């Protein structure tokens, strides 16, 4: 899914870049050739955008971002000038060789200053938009862009709260800066799986992450459940990295719940899409219950009854539990990854573990 989404994003980026080249020719050329402007723009803009997105020369990108700000700006401009110059020369050479454009080789391969400034401005605008999209998240960005939640909207959503266990002890041992780096790496690990399962990271609160889906999207193919277990599997798979880099493998606790909430865009200078209702609070309370019940992953009975669990996930009914600040008790189910030998229905039934849609009523 991520590959498809990335491909579509690059298609839209390419269309925008090509259109900017067409616009340049229409505005500044006496005898504009629409397609030549698009070709020049694509050759100049796409490599630079690929570098900004860390698809080209990723180590260099990481290196210049660690430089002091004045040196970073100078290096970034030099690299951008290099990409645009090479792109302009490549496009001009190709078009002249094909007989599409006239002029001397110097005229078609040496980058004019006005072309450089125009390409730089267009690319900077596109990078800015993409950066804002990353900061806000895909769903929130488009919701704010379309003003979908300018008026409060009632809807059903799934929430996944993930909390890092032992973060206080880590901070006391290694300090706040190292802890921030640790959390940054962990949140990046979350993001890959959240994207794969079409969720959205709504917020980070300290060492916790709040992930959400529209209900139908979240329960389809048990995406919300698969997401947390793929996160756990990814952490385990990369345990050597965590040990070598941070001295320990992260242990997380997670809770899943879903139901009706009110979604609204709030704020004046700083706009944010936020969720109101008992569902959000209940998910937070359920996550704190993980420690009490000594279970890393909990899901409410209400939500588990609305989806079909994956074959390799087993469920243990823990009964009703009172949650702080909630008048009614909540049915709670613990989830765990089944051992390979137990990942079939006959063995699950033999162990007395119910593993079917609508089984915790």
XYZ file of C-alpha atoms in Angstrom:
361
model
C 0.000 0.000 0.000
C 2.787 2.413 0.845
C 4.472 1.720 -2.488
C 1.250 2.575 -4.317
C 0.745 5.738 -2.278
C 4.351 6.808 -2.870
C 3.999 6.171 -6.607
C 0.851 8.304 -6.755
C 2.588 11.057 -4.789
C 5.462 11.124 -7.264
C 3.039 11.210 -10.191
C 1.374 14.316 -8.742
C 4.788 15.855 -7.996
C 5.918 15.211 -11.576
C 2.722 16.793 -12.957
C 3.222 19.867 -10.750
C 6.887 20.232 -11.746
C 6.087 19.815 -15.447
C 3.291 22.384 -15.181
C 5.709 24.862 -13.605
C 7.989 24.475 -16.632
C 5.093 25.072 -18.990
C 4.148 28.191 -17.007
C 7.721 29.518 -17.197
C 7.766 29.183 -20.981
C 4.381 30.887 -21.320
C 5.441 33.792 -19.091
C 9.018 34.410 -20.158
C 9.594 32.950 -23.626
C 8.708 34.888 -26.778
C 7.998 31.720 -28.748
C 7.006 29.238 -26.031
C 7.235 25.491 -26.644
C 5.063 23.951 -23.978
C 6.570 20.469 -23.917
C 10.181 21.695 -23.858
C 9.439 23.710 -20.726
C 7.985 20.617 -19.082
C 11.047 18.542 -20.012
C 13.499 21.127 -18.672
C 11.486 21.389 -15.448
C 11.381 17.631 -14.914
C 15.119 17.258 -15.502
C 15.898 20.162 -13.161
C 13.343 19.577 -10.424
C 12.876 15.853 -9.895
C 16.503 14.974 -8.985
C 16.582 17.815 -6.460
C 13.274 16.700 -4.944
C 14.516 13.109 -4.818
C 17.517 14.366 -2.844
C 15.265 16.306 -0.463
C 13.186 13.148 0.036
C 16.395 11.161 0.750
C 16.033 8.975 -2.325
C 19.332 10.213 -3.758
C 22.553 10.568 -1.759
C 20.819 10.012 1.577
C 24.100 10.070 3.587
C 24.942 13.493 2.133
C 21.459 14.742 3.002
C 21.868 13.562 6.599
C 25.345 15.093 6.819
C 24.373 18.601 5.698
C 21.395 18.617 8.087
C 23.819 18.200 10.989
C 25.802 21.303 9.993
C 25.428 24.711 11.687
C 22.633 26.720 10.063
C 24.772 29.176 7.988
C 26.917 26.336 6.642
C 23.840 24.208 6.017
C 22.214 26.957 3.913
C 25.394 27.441 1.875
C 25.790 23.692 1.244
C 22.108 23.259 0.405
C 22.226 26.077 -2.164
C 25.395 24.657 -3.719
C 23.859 21.190 -3.993
C 20.618 22.582 -5.421
C 22.587 24.605 -7.973
C 24.482 21.449 -8.950
C 21.311 19.395 -9.437
C 19.575 22.123 -11.441
C 22.663 22.800 -13.600
C 23.173 19.136 -14.448
C 19.470 18.700 -15.123
C 19.339 21.767 -17.376
C 22.409 20.660 -19.320
C 21.043 17.106 -19.699
C 17.638 18.287 -20.923
C 19.172 20.855 -23.298
C 21.598 18.302 -24.743
C 18.830 15.761 -25.278
C 16.470 18.241 -26.941
C 19.222 19.691 -29.193
C 20.412 16.209 -30.188
C 16.816 15.356 -31.143
C 16.567 18.572 -33.167
C 13.690 19.926 -31.088
C 15.413 23.144 -29.997
C 17.920 25.419 -31.751
C 20.782 27.509 -30.382
C 24.424 26.911 -29.588
C 25.507 24.182 -27.180
C 26.397 26.846 -24.637
C 22.930 28.387 -24.869
C 21.138 25.097 -24.296
C 23.427 23.673 -21.605
C 24.586 26.596 -19.428
C 22.048 27.373 -16.723
C 20.727 30.981 -16.827
C 20.355 32.734 -13.478
C 16.627 33.401 -13.925
C 15.980 29.717 -14.631
C 17.910 28.741 -11.496
C 15.970 31.176 -9.308
C 12.633 30.068 -10.769
C 13.438 26.363 -10.331
C 14.639 27.010 -6.796
C 11.430 28.849 -5.899
C 9.164 26.150 -7.349
C 11.076 23.361 -5.615
C 11.135 25.238 -2.306
C 7.347 25.667 -2.480
C 6.836 21.973 -3.185
C 9.245 20.903 -0.436
C 7.413 23.212 1.984
C 4.034 21.644 1.138
C 5.432 18.118 1.477
C 7.071 19.031 4.782
C 3.805 20.420 6.170
C 2.067 17.241 5.034
C 4.629 15.169 6.945
C 4.316 17.294 10.086
C 0.515 17.160 10.139
C 0.081 13.645 8.792
C -1.600 12.601 5.556
C -5.196 12.470 6.815
C -4.977 15.646 8.902
C -3.307 17.578 6.058
C -6.050 16.810 3.581
C -8.776 17.320 6.190
C -7.431 20.788 7.020
C -6.999 21.558 3.317
C -10.615 20.666 2.551
C -12.015 22.091 5.845
C -13.755 18.767 6.401
C -13.953 19.253 10.167
C -14.500 23.019 10.322
C -17.879 22.119 11.788
C -17.824 19.272 14.367
C -18.541 15.871 12.818
C -19.760 12.780 14.716
C -18.052 9.618 13.504
C -16.751 6.236 14.628
C -13.033 5.722 15.042
C -10.529 3.179 16.313
C -7.768 4.384 18.639
C -4.480 2.689 19.436
C -2.477 4.034 22.368
C 1.151 2.857 22.561
C 3.278 3.656 25.600
C 6.984 2.957 26.123
C 7.695 1.048 29.328
C 10.725 2.094 31.388
C 11.261 5.481 29.753
C 11.768 7.233 33.105
C 14.547 4.850 34.090
C 16.162 5.291 30.668
C 16.068 9.095 31.034
C 17.616 8.917 34.515
C 20.423 6.726 33.199
C 21.184 8.394 29.866
C 19.777 11.929 30.116
C 17.071 13.848 28.272
C 18.923 14.291 24.971
C 19.617 10.579 24.575
C 16.033 9.821 25.575
C 14.739 12.135 22.862
C 16.889 10.333 20.291
C 15.611 6.995 21.593
C 11.988 8.110 21.315
C 12.628 9.571 17.863
C 13.915 6.223 16.604
C 11.009 4.395 18.211
C 8.379 6.734 16.769
C 9.973 6.316 13.340
C 9.578 2.556 13.732
C 5.903 3.081 14.535
C 5.376 5.306 11.499
C 6.375 2.689 8.922
C 3.811 0.170 10.178
C 1.102 2.782 10.729
C 1.516 3.862 7.109
C 1.365 0.247 5.885
C -1.885 -0.321 7.718
C -3.432 2.979 6.586
C -3.610 4.558 10.012
C -2.595 8.043 11.128
C -0.440 9.090 14.059
C -2.601 11.718 15.725
C -0.225 12.880 18.432
C 2.811 12.164 20.588
C 2.440 12.761 24.309
C 5.723 12.244 26.138
C 6.711 8.649 25.425
C 3.273 7.677 24.100
C 1.835 7.723 20.590
C -1.842 7.985 19.656
C -2.819 6.287 16.404
C -6.258 6.349 14.829
C -8.334 5.001 11.944
C -11.884 5.621 10.752
C -13.700 2.602 12.187
C -14.436 0.786 8.934
C -10.865 1.218 7.715
C -9.380 0.161 11.049
C -11.362 -3.051 11.473
C -11.093 -4.139 7.839
C -8.715 -7.101 7.764
C -8.070 -6.266 11.445
C -5.674 -3.511 10.364
C -5.549 -1.963 13.828
C -4.548 -5.291 15.401
C -2.069 -6.183 12.671
C -0.480 -2.762 13.073
C 0.494 -3.180 16.725
C 1.777 -6.728 16.237
C 3.801 -5.696 13.183
C 5.305 -2.909 15.314
C 6.235 -5.460 17.982
C 7.635 -7.843 15.368
C 9.702 -5.060 13.790
C 11.176 -4.099 17.169
C 12.060 -7.726 17.873
C 13.541 -8.203 14.402
C 15.817 -5.193 14.903
C 16.763 -6.041 18.486
C 20.486 -5.975 17.620
C 20.138 -2.382 16.420
C 18.352 -1.308 19.606
C 20.918 -3.025 21.824
C 23.907 -1.613 19.972
C 22.475 1.906 19.677
C 20.569 2.395 22.941
C 21.598 -0.473 25.185
C 18.127 -2.004 25.414
C 15.244 -3.259 23.314
C 12.076 -1.159 23.700
C 9.168 -2.693 25.610
C 5.810 -1.178 24.778
C 2.279 -1.456 26.102
C -0.695 -0.926 23.801
C -4.472 -0.619 24.014
C -7.164 -0.665 21.335
C -10.696 0.653 21.583
C -13.250 2.143 19.197
C -16.541 3.945 19.153
C -18.308 7.231 18.521
C -16.427 10.489 18.931
C -16.769 14.095 17.792
C -14.065 15.265 15.385
C -13.495 18.988 15.043
C -10.958 21.512 13.794
C -9.967 23.810 16.639
C -7.584 26.706 17.150
C -7.053 30.220 15.850
C -3.365 30.797 15.061
C -2.559 27.099 15.360
C -5.202 24.815 13.886
C -5.527 21.185 14.888
C -7.975 18.383 14.285
C -8.881 16.827 17.600
C -11.232 14.181 18.950
C -13.720 14.552 21.786
C -15.599 11.827 23.597
C -15.487 8.905 25.980
C -13.833 6.633 23.403
C -10.518 8.513 23.552
C -10.467 8.636 27.359
C -11.419 4.971 27.618
C -8.533 3.953 25.342
C -6.101 5.897 27.527
C -7.469 4.240 30.690
C -7.292 0.831 29.020
C -3.614 1.387 28.231
C -2.846 2.066 31.902
C -4.561 -1.242 32.716
C -1.851 -3.087 30.745
C 0.592 -2.650 33.611
C -1.907 -3.755 36.261
C -2.935 -6.876 34.345
C 0.631 -7.560 33.151
C -0.466 -7.834 29.526
C 1.345 -5.906 26.777
C -1.633 -5.611 24.421
C -5.264 -5.105 25.466
C -8.370 -4.558 23.377
C -11.897 -3.760 24.467
C -14.579 -6.398 24.065
C -16.644 -3.842 22.144
C -13.975 -3.533 19.476
C -12.824 -7.147 19.281
C -16.427 -8.203 18.621
C -16.464 -6.019 15.504
C -13.480 -7.588 13.758
C -11.973 -10.936 12.876
C -8.593 -11.497 14.473
C -5.670 -12.672 12.343
C -4.956 -16.408 12.485
C -1.688 -15.896 14.344
C -3.176 -13.750 17.126
C -4.749 -15.377 20.171
C -7.210 -13.712 22.520
C -7.700 -14.179 26.241
C -10.927 -12.917 27.796
C -10.060 -11.062 31.012
C -13.644 -10.182 31.916
C -15.075 -6.842 33.042
C -12.866 -4.202 34.629
C -13.606 -0.852 36.202
C -11.683 2.045 34.676
C -10.828 5.216 36.528
C -13.153 8.069 35.605
C -15.626 5.783 33.817
C -18.951 4.917 35.386
C -19.394 1.601 33.575
C -16.992 -1.315 33.581
C -15.355 -2.373 30.319
C -14.901 -5.826 28.876
C -11.193 -6.443 28.344
C -9.410 -8.951 26.115
C -5.647 -9.599 26.052
C -4.024 -10.246 22.683
C -0.801 -12.096 21.989
C 1.032 -13.541 19.026
C 0.510 -17.295 18.880
C 3.418 -19.688 18.728
C 3.692 -21.298 15.261
C 2.484 -24.644 16.579
C -0.617 -22.985 18.016
C -1.583 -20.876 15.016
C -4.547 -22.983 13.968
C -8.141 -23.120 15.113
C -8.043 -26.677 16.524
C -5.162 -25.931 18.883
C -6.717 -22.628 19.930
C -9.979 -24.348 20.820
C -8.017 -27.041 22.675
C -6.490 -24.297 24.828
C -9.896 -22.746 25.432
C -9.006 -19.543 23.579
C -11.860 -18.128 21.530
C -10.686 -16.701 18.231
C -13.637 -15.740 16.104
C -15.563 -12.630 15.172
C -18.175 -11.711 17.752
C -17.082 -14.281 20.324
C -16.783 -12.103 23.454
C -20.433 -11.261 24.033
